[in-house]
Amino acid sequence: MAKLRQNAVIAGVRASAAGARVGAGGRRPYICGGAGYEGVRDRRRPAAGRPPHRTFDAGSEAFVAHIARRVGTFPGYPLAQIPRRKRELVAAGVDVIDVGAGDPEEAPPAVAVEALTAALHDPAMSKYGFQLGLPAFREAVVRYHRRRFGTAFDPMTEVLPLIGSKEGLAHFALATTDPGDVVVVPEPGYQCYIGGAIASGGQARIAPLRPETDFLVELGELPREVLRRISLVYLNYPNNPTAAVAPRDYLERTVAVCREYGIALAYDNPYVEITFDGYRAPSIFEIEGAREVAVEFHSCSKTFTMTGWRLGWAVGNRELIAALTTIKSYHDTGPFLAVQQAAVAVLDQAETVAREAVRRFEARREVAVKALAAAGFEVAPPQATLYLWVPLPEGLKSAEFARLAMEEEGVIVMPGSGFGASGEGFFRVALTVGEERLAEAAERMGRVLARA
Ligand SMILES: Cc1ncc(COP(=O)(O)O)c(C=O)c1O
């Protein structure tokens, strides 16, 4: 059995307080860290005994508190500005169609609402959950994995409730990565991967996801000296934002590399239920040996329309789960117990609830793909997820397209570059609104394209 490498043995890798990001060998090296310090300026003389430092420009000369350098090393969060601008547009009377965030417009399933309502009347559900959470939720997770993927887990040591999978994914870097270790971050990708890498002091190695390579990250192509320094790889298939899926043989060779080099594998799987045309997405634990290196992250958000409820779970290698539990014990006190109780009811009906959601997304996919084609965009229907990853014509920058779509046509989409530089040339449509609205959004975007 491949033993997880102890991070401490990595020699010759210097910790970088600024979270320097090393570039991909020969691909697109760049640094994210101390270098990217725009918007920050020297503010005051260092207090006696303190090292010189800088603070953010908080818009007030009176602001003198210390802000950690690391804050300036995070790339801008793609969704950060959109809600404010959307509010302004709506207030101005614009008929906004928001297909930006992956947040379906439907209500949560009735079974979830009923179970939550009942749980709220039980005072025990209003107590701290801690990392243990609700044992019944852990057990429901285990039942779900057994039914869906034929895998067995110990509910107490191989499962961990999360306050949404996002925090678990980001915290996982703290559990696996020492300063200077290399973290493989797919790009375009969900932003908490790079967030976790930076927070841990790791060096993010960007793995560009491109159509030419089926949006896959081929670990085996990395030089051995890099592989030896990797502490963690994030993978997400079915993928956000590209909607790519991973063939089984790809997963097999990826797990094999992780085992050989003792790399922790964070398999981010929130879209596992949202698949079409007979395609069935696997759990990473269907792959032999994955249990030695992997933790899989699941979410109640998309399939069960519970984005704001903040509930997910991690499942997998028990040492990694224990390490994540330790980190989280010092950062949070676990998800709301009443929400965990509601999720027990949802998970026990997961297949039924998911079937309904898939039917909805599938119908939207059909309409949106056709409407986008009629509007001058070319996009193939994806086999999974609630996203369309739409190519733009050469020379039209995705941020500019998204800006024009929002400002001139009231359509909110995510520019590909918002998921990292490798996402340039695409924009993402989330199938979060009804068919008519999707068709309308496509038509409006067609007008933007025609003018661009
Ligand atoms: C790939 C991916 N992972 C994780 C998440 C986070 O989901 P949650 O709501 O469980 O934090 C998202 C949400 O958009 C996502 O797209």
Short mmCIF file of C-alpha atoms and ligand atoms in Angstrom, two decimals:
data_model
loop_
_atom_site.label_atom_id
_atom_site.label_comp_id
_atom_site.label_asym_id
_atom_site.label_seq_id
_atom_site.Cartn_x
_atom_site.Cartn_y
_atom_site.Cartn_z
CA MET A 1 0.00 0.00 0.00
CA ALA A 2 1.40 3.35 -0.97
CA LYS A 3 2.05 5.33 2.14
CA LEU A 4 1.06 8.96 2.20
CA ARG A 5 4.23 10.96 2.07
CA GLN A 6 5.03 12.97 5.14
CA ASN A 7 5.19 16.53 3.96
CA ALA A 8 8.06 17.21 6.30
CA VAL A 9 10.43 15.12 4.22
CA ILE A 10 10.27 17.41 1.23
CA ALA A 11 13.71 18.89 1.15
CA GLY A 12 14.86 22.00 -0.55
CA VAL A 13 11.43 23.58 -0.84
CA ARG A 14 11.42 26.93 0.81
CA ALA A 15 8.33 28.05 2.64
CA SER A 16 6.97 31.25 1.20
CA ALA A 17 4.94 33.43 3.47
CA ALA A 18 3.53 35.12 0.41
CA GLY A 19 2.34 31.83 -1.06
CA ALA A 20 4.45 31.91 -4.20
CA ARG A 21 2.90 29.95 -7.02
CA VAL A 22 5.30 28.00 -9.18
CA GLY A 23 4.57 27.68 -12.82
CA ALA A 24 3.90 24.53 -14.74
CA GLY A 25 7.06 23.11 -16.24
CA GLY A 26 7.30 24.80 -19.59
CA ARG A 27 3.60 25.49 -19.76
CA ARG A 28 2.60 28.77 -18.24
CA PRO A 29 4.76 29.57 -15.27
CA TYR A 30 3.55 32.35 -13.12
CA ILE A 31 3.73 33.49 -9.61
CA CYS A 32 0.83 34.25 -7.40
CA GLY A 33 2.06 35.69 -4.21
CA GLY A 34 4.09 38.61 -3.08
CA ALA A 35 4.31 39.77 -6.67
CA GLY A 36 0.60 40.40 -7.06
CA TYR A 37 0.33 43.20 -4.57
CA GLU A 38 -1.68 45.80 -6.44
CA GLY A 39 -4.03 47.91 -4.43
CA VAL A 40 -1.83 47.74 -1.41
CA ARG A 41 0.36 50.55 -0.28
CA ASP A 42 2.64 51.41 2.55
CA ARG A 43 0.48 53.03 5.12
CA ARG A 44 2.55 53.82 8.16
CA ARG A 45 5.84 53.46 9.85
CA PRO A 46 6.23 50.06 11.49
CA ALA A 47 5.36 50.10 15.16
CA ALA A 48 8.31 49.61 17.44
CA GLY A 49 9.40 46.01 17.39
CA ARG A 50 7.21 45.02 14.46
CA PRO A 51 8.49 44.23 11.01
CA PRO A 52 7.57 46.70 8.30
CA HIS A 53 4.34 45.77 6.62
CA ARG A 54 1.67 47.14 4.36
CA THR A 55 -2.04 47.53 4.79
CA PHE A 56 -4.81 47.60 2.25
CA ASP A 57 -6.11 50.92 1.19
CA ALA A 58 -9.34 50.83 3.13
CA GLY A 59 -10.30 54.27 1.89
CA SER A 60 -9.49 56.01 5.14
CA GLU A 61 -6.25 57.54 6.28
CA ALA A 62 -7.23 56.50 9.79
CA PHE A 63 -7.04 52.81 8.91
CA VAL A 64 -3.79 51.52 10.32
CA ALA A 65 -4.45 47.93 11.42
CA HIS A 66 -2.24 45.23 10.04
CA ILE A 67 -3.60 43.20 7.14
CA ALA A 68 -1.74 39.97 6.42
CA ARG A 69 0.25 39.90 3.21
CA ARG A 70 -1.52 36.72 2.24
CA VAL A 71 -4.78 38.61 1.73
CA GLY A 72 -3.21 40.42 -1.19
CA THR A 73 -2.14 37.14 -2.76
CA PHE A 74 -5.64 35.82 -3.51
CA PRO A 75 -6.81 36.40 -7.07
CA GLY A 76 -10.05 38.39 -7.30
CA TYR A 77 -13.10 36.22 -6.58
CA PRO A 78 -15.13 35.97 -9.81
CA LEU A 79 -18.56 36.31 -8.24
CA ALA A 80 -17.56 39.08 -5.86
CA GLN A 81 -18.90 42.08 -7.80
CA ILE A 82 -21.86 40.50 -9.55
CA PRO A 83 -24.53 40.47 -6.79
CA ARG A 84 -24.05 44.22 -6.15
CA ARG A 85 -24.26 45.12 -9.84
CA LYS A 86 -27.26 42.82 -10.31
CA ARG A 87 -29.08 44.60 -7.49
CA GLU A 88 -28.38 47.97 -9.11
CA LEU A 89 -29.65 46.78 -12.48
CA VAL A 90 -32.81 45.27 -11.00
CA ALA A 91 -33.40 48.47 -9.00
CA ALA A 92 -33.07 50.40 -12.26
CA GLY A 93 -35.85 48.27 -13.75
CA VAL A 94 -33.71 46.00 -15.94
CA ASP A 95 -35.18 42.55 -16.61
CA VAL A 96 -32.10 40.65 -15.47
CA ILE A 97 -31.60 36.99 -16.40
CA ASP A 98 -29.02 35.56 -14.06
CA VAL A 99 -27.36 32.44 -15.40
CA GLY A 100 -24.09 33.26 -13.65
CA ALA A 101 -23.93 31.48 -10.31
CA GLY A 102 -24.67 27.75 -10.16
CA ASP A 103 -27.69 28.33 -7.95
CA PRO A 104 -30.88 26.75 -9.37
CA GLU A 105 -34.02 28.84 -8.97
CA GLU A 106 -36.19 25.96 -7.70
CA ALA A 107 -37.30 25.53 -4.11
CA PRO A 108 -35.59 22.82 -2.09
CA PRO A 109 -37.34 19.43 -2.12
CA ALA A 110 -40.47 19.24 0.05
CA VAL A 111 -38.98 16.37 1.99
CA ALA A 112 -36.09 18.63 3.06
CA VAL A 113 -38.35 21.49 4.10
CA GLU A 114 -40.64 19.22 6.09
CA ALA A 115 -37.78 17.46 7.85
CA LEU A 116 -36.09 20.77 8.66
CA THR A 117 -39.31 22.24 10.01
CA ALA A 118 -39.77 19.24 12.30
CA ALA A 119 -36.14 19.38 13.39
CA LEU A 120 -36.44 23.03 14.36
CA HIS A 121 -38.96 22.03 17.04
CA ASP A 122 -36.42 19.74 18.66
CA PRO A 123 -34.18 21.78 20.99
CA ALA A 124 -31.41 19.17 20.66
CA MET A 125 -31.04 20.20 17.03
CA SER A 126 -30.14 23.74 18.05
CA LYS A 127 -27.02 22.66 19.94
CA TYR A 128 -23.46 22.78 18.68
CA GLY A 129 -22.89 20.02 16.20
CA PHE A 130 -19.10 19.94 16.52
CA GLN A 131 -17.28 17.82 13.98
CA LEU A 132 -19.17 14.70 14.99
CA GLY A 133 -22.38 16.28 13.81
CA LEU A 134 -25.43 14.11 13.68
CA PRO A 135 -24.52 10.39 13.66
CA ALA A 136 -27.75 9.77 11.70
CA PHE A 137 -26.42 12.03 8.92
CA ARG A 138 -23.13 10.14 8.79
CA GLU A 139 -25.10 6.90 8.55
CA ALA A 140 -27.33 8.28 5.79
CA VAL A 141 -24.19 9.25 3.86
CA VAL A 142 -22.88 5.70 4.21
CA ARG A 143 -26.19 4.23 3.03
CA TYR A 144 -26.19 6.60 0.04
CA HIS A 145 -22.67 5.60 -1.03
CA ARG A 146 -23.49 1.93 -0.66
CA ARG A 147 -26.64 2.21 -2.76
CA ARG A 148 -25.24 4.50 -5.43
CA PHE A 149 -21.65 3.34 -5.83
CA GLY A 150 -21.44 -0.01 -4.06
CA THR A 151 -18.82 1.32 -1.64
CA ALA A 152 -18.71 0.85 2.14
CA PHE A 153 -17.51 3.39 4.70
CA ASP A 154 -17.31 3.56 8.44
CA PRO A 155 -19.65 6.42 9.43
CA MET A 156 -17.51 7.59 12.36
CA THR A 157 -14.03 7.56 10.86
CA GLU A 158 -14.47 7.81 7.11
CA VAL A 159 -17.18 10.47 6.84
CA LEU A 160 -17.15 14.12 7.90
CA PRO A 161 -20.07 16.60 7.71
CA LEU A 162 -19.11 19.88 6.03
CA ILE A 163 -20.63 23.35 6.06
CA GLY A 164 -21.01 23.02 2.31
CA SER A 165 -18.28 21.21 0.40
CA LYS A 166 -16.45 24.48 -0.33
CA GLU A 167 -15.05 24.91 3.15
CA GLY A 168 -14.02 21.26 3.27
CA LEU A 169 -12.17 21.57 -0.01
CA ALA A 170 -10.33 24.71 1.08
CA HIS A 171 -9.55 23.35 4.56
CA PHE A 172 -8.28 20.13 3.00
CA ALA A 173 -5.24 22.02 1.74
CA LEU A 174 -4.43 22.99 5.33
CA ALA A 175 -4.70 19.33 6.29
CA THR A 176 -2.39 18.04 3.57
CA THR A 177 -0.01 20.79 2.57
CA ASP A 178 2.96 22.41 4.21
CA PRO A 179 4.36 25.74 3.07
CA GLY A 180 6.25 25.19 -0.14
CA ASP A 181 4.53 21.93 -1.09
CA VAL A 182 3.01 21.88 -4.55
CA VAL A 183 -0.78 21.81 -4.94
CA VAL A 184 -2.15 20.95 -8.38
CA VAL A 185 -4.98 23.32 -9.22
CA PRO A 186 -7.03 22.75 -12.39
CA GLU A 187 -7.80 25.93 -14.28
CA PRO A 188 -10.44 26.99 -15.13
CA GLY A 189 -11.74 25.66 -11.85
CA TYR A 190 -13.64 26.24 -8.69
CA GLN A 191 -11.90 29.05 -6.88
CA CYS A 192 -11.60 27.47 -3.46
CA TYR A 193 -8.83 25.20 -4.73
CA ILE A 194 -6.46 28.09 -5.33
CA GLY A 195 -7.77 29.63 -2.11
CA GLY A 196 -6.81 26.53 -0.16
CA ALA A 197 -3.42 26.35 -1.83
CA ILE A 198 -2.62 29.96 -0.98
CA ALA A 199 -3.91 29.76 2.59
CA SER A 200 -1.77 26.70 3.26
CA GLY A 201 1.34 28.43 1.94
CA GLY A 202 1.54 25.81 -0.78
CA GLN A 203 2.69 26.53 -4.29
CA ALA A 204 -0.21 26.26 -6.68
CA ARG A 205 0.74 24.53 -9.86
CA ILE A 206 -1.83 25.51 -12.41
CA ALA A 207 -3.03 22.69 -14.66
CA PRO A 208 -4.78 24.25 -17.66
CA LEU A 209 -7.96 22.45 -18.75
CA ARG A 210 -8.26 22.75 -22.51
CA PRO A 211 -10.55 21.18 -25.10
CA GLU A 212 -7.54 19.68 -26.95
CA THR A 213 -6.86 17.42 -23.95
CA ASP A 214 -10.52 16.77 -23.08
CA PHE A 215 -10.19 19.12 -20.08
CA LEU A 216 -8.21 16.43 -18.20
CA VAL A 217 -5.22 16.92 -15.90
CA GLU A 218 -2.56 14.35 -16.79
CA LEU A 219 -0.48 14.00 -13.64
CA GLY A 220 1.70 11.38 -15.26
CA GLU A 221 3.05 13.95 -17.70
CA LEU A 222 4.59 16.03 -14.94
CA PRO A 223 8.32 15.69 -14.30
CA ARG A 224 9.26 13.30 -11.50
CA GLU A 225 10.91 16.06 -9.48
CA VAL A 226 7.62 17.97 -9.51
CA LEU A 227 5.55 14.89 -8.69
CA ARG A 228 7.74 14.30 -5.66
CA ARG A 229 6.87 17.75 -4.31
CA ILE A 230 3.11 17.53 -4.82
CA SER A 231 1.15 17.21 -1.59
CA LEU A 232 -2.35 17.57 -3.03
CA VAL A 233 -4.22 17.48 -6.31
CA TYR A 234 -7.73 18.81 -6.74
CA LEU A 235 -9.83 17.10 -9.39
CA ASN A 236 -13.44 17.75 -10.29
CA TYR A 237 -15.33 15.59 -12.78
CA PRO A 238 -18.07 16.13 -13.86
CA ASN A 239 -16.37 19.47 -14.10
CA ASN A 240 -17.31 23.00 -13.28
CA PRO A 241 -17.07 25.06 -15.43
CA THR A 242 -16.19 22.98 -18.51
CA ALA A 243 -18.82 20.24 -17.97
CA ALA A 244 -16.15 17.67 -18.91
CA VAL A 245 -16.37 14.14 -17.58
CA ALA A 246 -13.51 11.78 -16.75
CA PRO A 247 -13.20 8.34 -18.34
CA ARG A 248 -12.57 5.47 -15.97
CA ASP A 249 -9.12 4.69 -17.37
CA TYR A 250 -8.13 8.31 -16.74
CA LEU A 251 -9.19 7.98 -13.10
CA GLU A 252 -7.28 4.71 -12.81
CA ARG A 253 -4.01 6.18 -14.03
CA THR A 254 -4.49 9.28 -11.89
CA VAL A 255 -5.05 7.24 -8.74
CA ALA A 256 -2.01 5.15 -9.64
CA VAL A 257 0.19 8.27 -9.82
CA CYS A 258 -1.19 9.56 -6.51
CA ARG A 259 -0.42 6.24 -4.85
CA GLU A 260 3.07 6.08 -6.31
CA TYR A 261 3.99 9.56 -5.12
CA GLY A 262 1.91 9.72 -1.93
CA ILE A 263 -0.23 12.55 -3.23
CA ALA A 264 -3.52 13.32 -1.52
CA LEU A 265 -6.37 13.43 -4.01
CA ALA A 266 -9.29 15.77 -3.35
CA TYR A 267 -11.98 14.45 -5.65
CA ASP A 268 -14.64 17.13 -5.82
CA ASN A 269 -17.85 15.44 -6.89
CA PRO A 270 -20.86 17.73 -6.37
CA TYR A 271 -22.27 17.01 -9.84
CA VAL A 272 -22.12 13.22 -9.66
CA GLU A 273 -25.92 12.97 -9.87
CA ILE A 274 -26.41 15.45 -12.70
CA THR A 275 -25.71 13.33 -15.76
CA PHE A 276 -27.50 12.86 -19.08
CA ASP A 277 -27.86 10.54 -22.07
CA GLY A 278 -27.24 7.37 -20.06
CA TYR A 279 -23.87 8.58 -18.78
CA ARG A 280 -23.25 7.65 -15.14
CA ALA A 281 -20.54 9.51 -13.24
CA PRO A 282 -18.48 7.40 -10.86
CA SER A 283 -17.33 7.92 -7.31
CA ILE A 284 -13.54 7.92 -7.12
CA PHE A 285 -13.86 5.00 -4.70
CA GLU A 286 -15.00 2.78 -7.53
CA ILE A 287 -11.36 2.98 -8.62
CA GLU A 288 -9.04 0.42 -7.06
CA GLY A 289 -6.61 1.90 -4.56
CA ALA A 290 -8.35 5.27 -4.31
CA ARG A 291 -9.08 4.72 -0.65
CA GLU A 292 -5.36 4.93 0.10
CA VAL A 293 -5.05 8.50 -1.13
CA ALA A 294 -8.42 10.10 -1.76
CA VAL A 295 -11.13 12.06 -0.05
CA GLU A 296 -14.27 12.72 -2.05
CA PHE A 297 -16.31 15.85 -1.50
CA HIS A 298 -20.08 15.87 -1.94
CA SER A 299 -22.68 18.56 -1.68
CA CYS A 300 -26.39 18.90 -1.03
CA SER A 301 -26.33 22.19 -2.91
CA LYS A 302 -26.99 21.52 -6.58
CA THR A 303 -28.80 18.21 -6.89
CA PHE A 304 -31.03 18.92 -3.92
CA THR A 305 -31.36 22.68 -4.48
CA MET A 306 -30.04 23.44 -1.01
CA THR A 307 -27.24 25.90 -1.82
CA GLY A 308 -27.93 28.22 1.10
CA TRP A 309 -28.42 25.45 3.62
CA ARG A 310 -24.68 24.83 3.62
CA LEU A 311 -24.30 21.11 3.88
CA GLY A 312 -21.91 18.70 2.27
CA TRP A 313 -19.69 15.85 3.34
CA ALA A 314 -16.24 14.41 2.91
CA VAL A 315 -15.77 10.68 2.63
CA GLY A 316 -12.71 8.52 2.20
CA ASN A 317 -9.27 7.77 3.56
CA ARG A 318 -9.51 7.74 7.32
CA GLU A 319 -6.15 9.40 8.06
CA LEU A 320 -6.99 12.23 5.69
CA ILE A 321 -10.48 12.56 7.19
CA ALA A 322 -8.91 12.68 10.66
CA ALA A 323 -6.49 15.41 9.53
CA LEU A 324 -9.33 17.44 8.02
CA THR A 325 -11.33 16.98 11.22
CA THR A 326 -8.44 18.38 13.26
CA ILE A 327 -8.16 21.46 11.04
CA LYS A 328 -11.89 22.08 11.07
CA SER A 329 -12.12 21.66 14.85
CA TYR A 330 -10.15 24.89 15.15
CA HIS A 331 -12.07 26.75 12.45
CA ASP A 332 -15.73 25.87 12.82
CA THR A 333 -18.23 23.90 14.84
CA GLY A 334 -19.87 21.95 12.06
CA PRO A 335 -23.10 22.35 10.10
CA PHE A 336 -26.45 23.14 11.74
CA LEU A 337 -27.75 19.87 13.20
CA ALA A 338 -31.30 20.56 12.00
CA VAL A 339 -30.00 20.79 8.43
CA GLN A 340 -28.15 17.51 8.90
CA GLN A 341 -31.39 15.96 10.14
CA ALA A 342 -33.22 17.24 7.05
CA ALA A 343 -30.48 15.81 4.84
CA VAL A 344 -31.02 12.36 6.30
CA ALA A 345 -34.51 12.41 4.79
CA VAL A 346 -33.20 13.80 1.49
CA LEU A 347 -30.31 11.36 1.17
CA ASP A 348 -32.59 8.40 1.79
CA GLN A 349 -34.59 9.58 -1.22
CA ALA A 350 -31.60 10.88 -3.17
CA GLU A 351 -32.26 8.92 -6.35
CA THR A 352 -35.86 10.12 -6.59
CA VAL A 353 -35.00 13.75 -5.87
CA ALA A 354 -32.04 13.63 -8.25
CA ARG A 355 -34.13 12.13 -11.05
CA GLU A 356 -36.42 15.12 -10.91
CA ALA A 357 -33.49 17.58 -10.98
CA VAL A 358 -31.83 15.78 -13.88
CA ARG A 359 -35.02 15.87 -15.91
CA ARG A 360 -35.20 19.60 -15.36
CA PHE A 361 -31.56 20.27 -16.27
CA GLU A 362 -31.76 18.00 -19.30
CA ALA A 363 -34.74 19.88 -20.73
CA ARG A 364 -32.96 23.18 -20.11
CA ARG A 365 -29.79 21.88 -21.72
CA GLU A 366 -31.70 20.99 -24.90
CA VAL A 367 -33.32 24.38 -25.13
CA ALA A 368 -30.22 26.37 -24.25
CA VAL A 369 -27.93 24.54 -26.68
CA LYS A 370 -30.38 25.06 -29.53
CA ALA A 371 -31.06 28.69 -28.65
CA LEU A 372 -27.35 29.45 -28.34
CA ALA A 373 -26.73 27.84 -31.74
CA ALA A 374 -29.48 29.99 -33.26
CA ALA A 375 -27.83 33.02 -31.65
CA GLY A 376 -24.47 32.28 -33.27
CA PHE A 377 -22.69 30.27 -30.54
CA GLU A 378 -21.44 26.75 -30.95
CA VAL A 379 -21.70 24.47 -27.96
CA ALA A 380 -22.08 20.71 -27.78
CA PRO A 381 -24.60 19.34 -25.26
CA PRO A 382 -22.60 18.24 -22.21
CA GLN A 383 -23.02 14.81 -20.63
CA ALA A 384 -23.17 16.19 -17.13
CA THR A 385 -23.45 19.21 -14.80
CA LEU A 386 -25.73 22.21 -15.00
CA TYR A 387 -23.28 24.23 -17.06
CA LEU A 388 -22.61 25.06 -20.68
CA TRP A 389 -19.03 26.08 -21.45
CA VAL A 390 -19.43 28.21 -24.52
CA PRO A 391 -16.52 29.19 -26.79
CA LEU A 392 -16.25 32.80 -27.93
CA PRO A 393 -14.91 33.95 -31.27
CA GLU A 394 -11.18 34.66 -31.40
CA GLY A 395 -10.35 38.11 -30.11
CA LEU A 396 -13.47 38.61 -28.00
CA LYS A 397 -12.37 38.61 -24.37
CA SER A 398 -14.67 36.75 -22.03
CA ALA A 399 -14.72 39.52 -19.39
CA GLU A 400 -15.68 42.05 -22.04
CA PHE A 401 -18.39 39.78 -23.41
CA ALA A 402 -19.80 39.17 -19.93
CA ARG A 403 -19.72 42.90 -19.19
CA LEU A 404 -21.58 43.74 -22.39
CA ALA A 405 -24.11 40.96 -21.82
CA MET A 406 -24.84 42.32 -18.34
CA GLU A 407 -24.75 46.03 -19.05
CA GLU A 408 -26.43 46.05 -22.45
CA GLU A 409 -28.75 43.04 -22.27
CA GLY A 410 -29.20 42.30 -18.57
CA VAL A 411 -27.82 38.77 -18.88
CA ILE A 412 -25.42 37.59 -16.22
CA VAL A 413 -22.95 34.90 -17.29
CA MET A 414 -19.56 33.94 -15.90
CA PRO A 415 -16.61 34.96 -18.03
CA GLY A 416 -14.17 32.09 -18.52
CA SER A 417 -11.30 34.23 -17.29
CA GLY A 418 -13.10 34.47 -13.93
CA PHE A 419 -12.11 30.83 -13.39
CA GLY A 420 -8.45 31.61 -14.06
CA ALA A 421 -6.53 32.73 -17.10
CA SER A 422 -6.85 29.33 -18.77
CA GLY A 423 -10.60 29.89 -18.98
CA GLU A 424 -10.15 32.74 -21.44
CA GLY A 425 -12.03 32.28 -24.71
CA PHE A 426 -15.15 30.81 -23.06
CA PHE A 427 -18.09 31.86 -20.95
CA ARG A 428 -20.28 29.76 -18.67
CA VAL A 429 -24.03 29.54 -18.71
CA ALA A 430 -25.65 27.93 -15.66
CA LEU A 431 -28.92 26.10 -16.35
CA THR A 432 -30.48 27.62 -13.29
CA VAL A 433 -33.56 29.26 -14.82
CA GLY A 434 -36.49 27.94 -16.84
CA GLU A 435 -36.39 27.04 -20.51
CA GLU A 436 -38.07 30.21 -21.71
CA ARG A 437 -35.68 32.43 -19.82
CA LEU A 438 -32.70 30.48 -21.12
CA ALA A 439 -33.92 30.93 -24.68
CA GLU A 440 -34.41 34.63 -24.04
CA ALA A 441 -30.92 34.91 -22.53
CA ALA A 442 -29.42 33.20 -25.59
CA GLU A 443 -31.22 35.56 -27.93
CA ARG A 444 -29.99 38.59 -25.99
CA MET A 445 -26.42 37.26 -25.99
CA GLY A 446 -26.69 36.74 -29.72
CA ARG A 447 -27.29 40.47 -30.05
CA VAL A 448 -24.16 41.16 -28.01
CA LEU A 449 -22.18 38.84 -30.23
CA ALA A 450 -23.49 40.47 -33.38
CA ARG A 451 -22.42 43.90 -32.13
CA ALA A 452 -19.02 42.83 -30.79
C1 LIG B 1 -16.94 22.20 -8.44
C2 LIG B 1 -17.60 22.68 -7.21
N1 LIG B 1 -17.22 22.21 -6.04
C3 LIG B 1 -17.78 22.60 -4.89
C4 LIG B 1 -18.78 23.55 -4.90
C5 LIG B 1 -19.32 24.02 -3.59
O1 LIG B 1 -20.54 23.58 -3.25
P1 LIG B 1 -21.11 23.80 -1.79
O2 LIG B 1 -22.33 24.63 -1.97
O3 LIG B 1 -21.37 22.43 -1.27
O4 LIG B 1 -20.08 24.50 -0.97
C6 LIG B 1 -19.21 24.09 -6.10
C7 LIG B 1 -20.22 25.15 -6.13
O5 LIG B 1 -20.45 25.80 -7.11
C8 LIG B 1 -18.60 23.65 -7.29
O6 LIG B 1 -18.96 24.11 -8.48
#
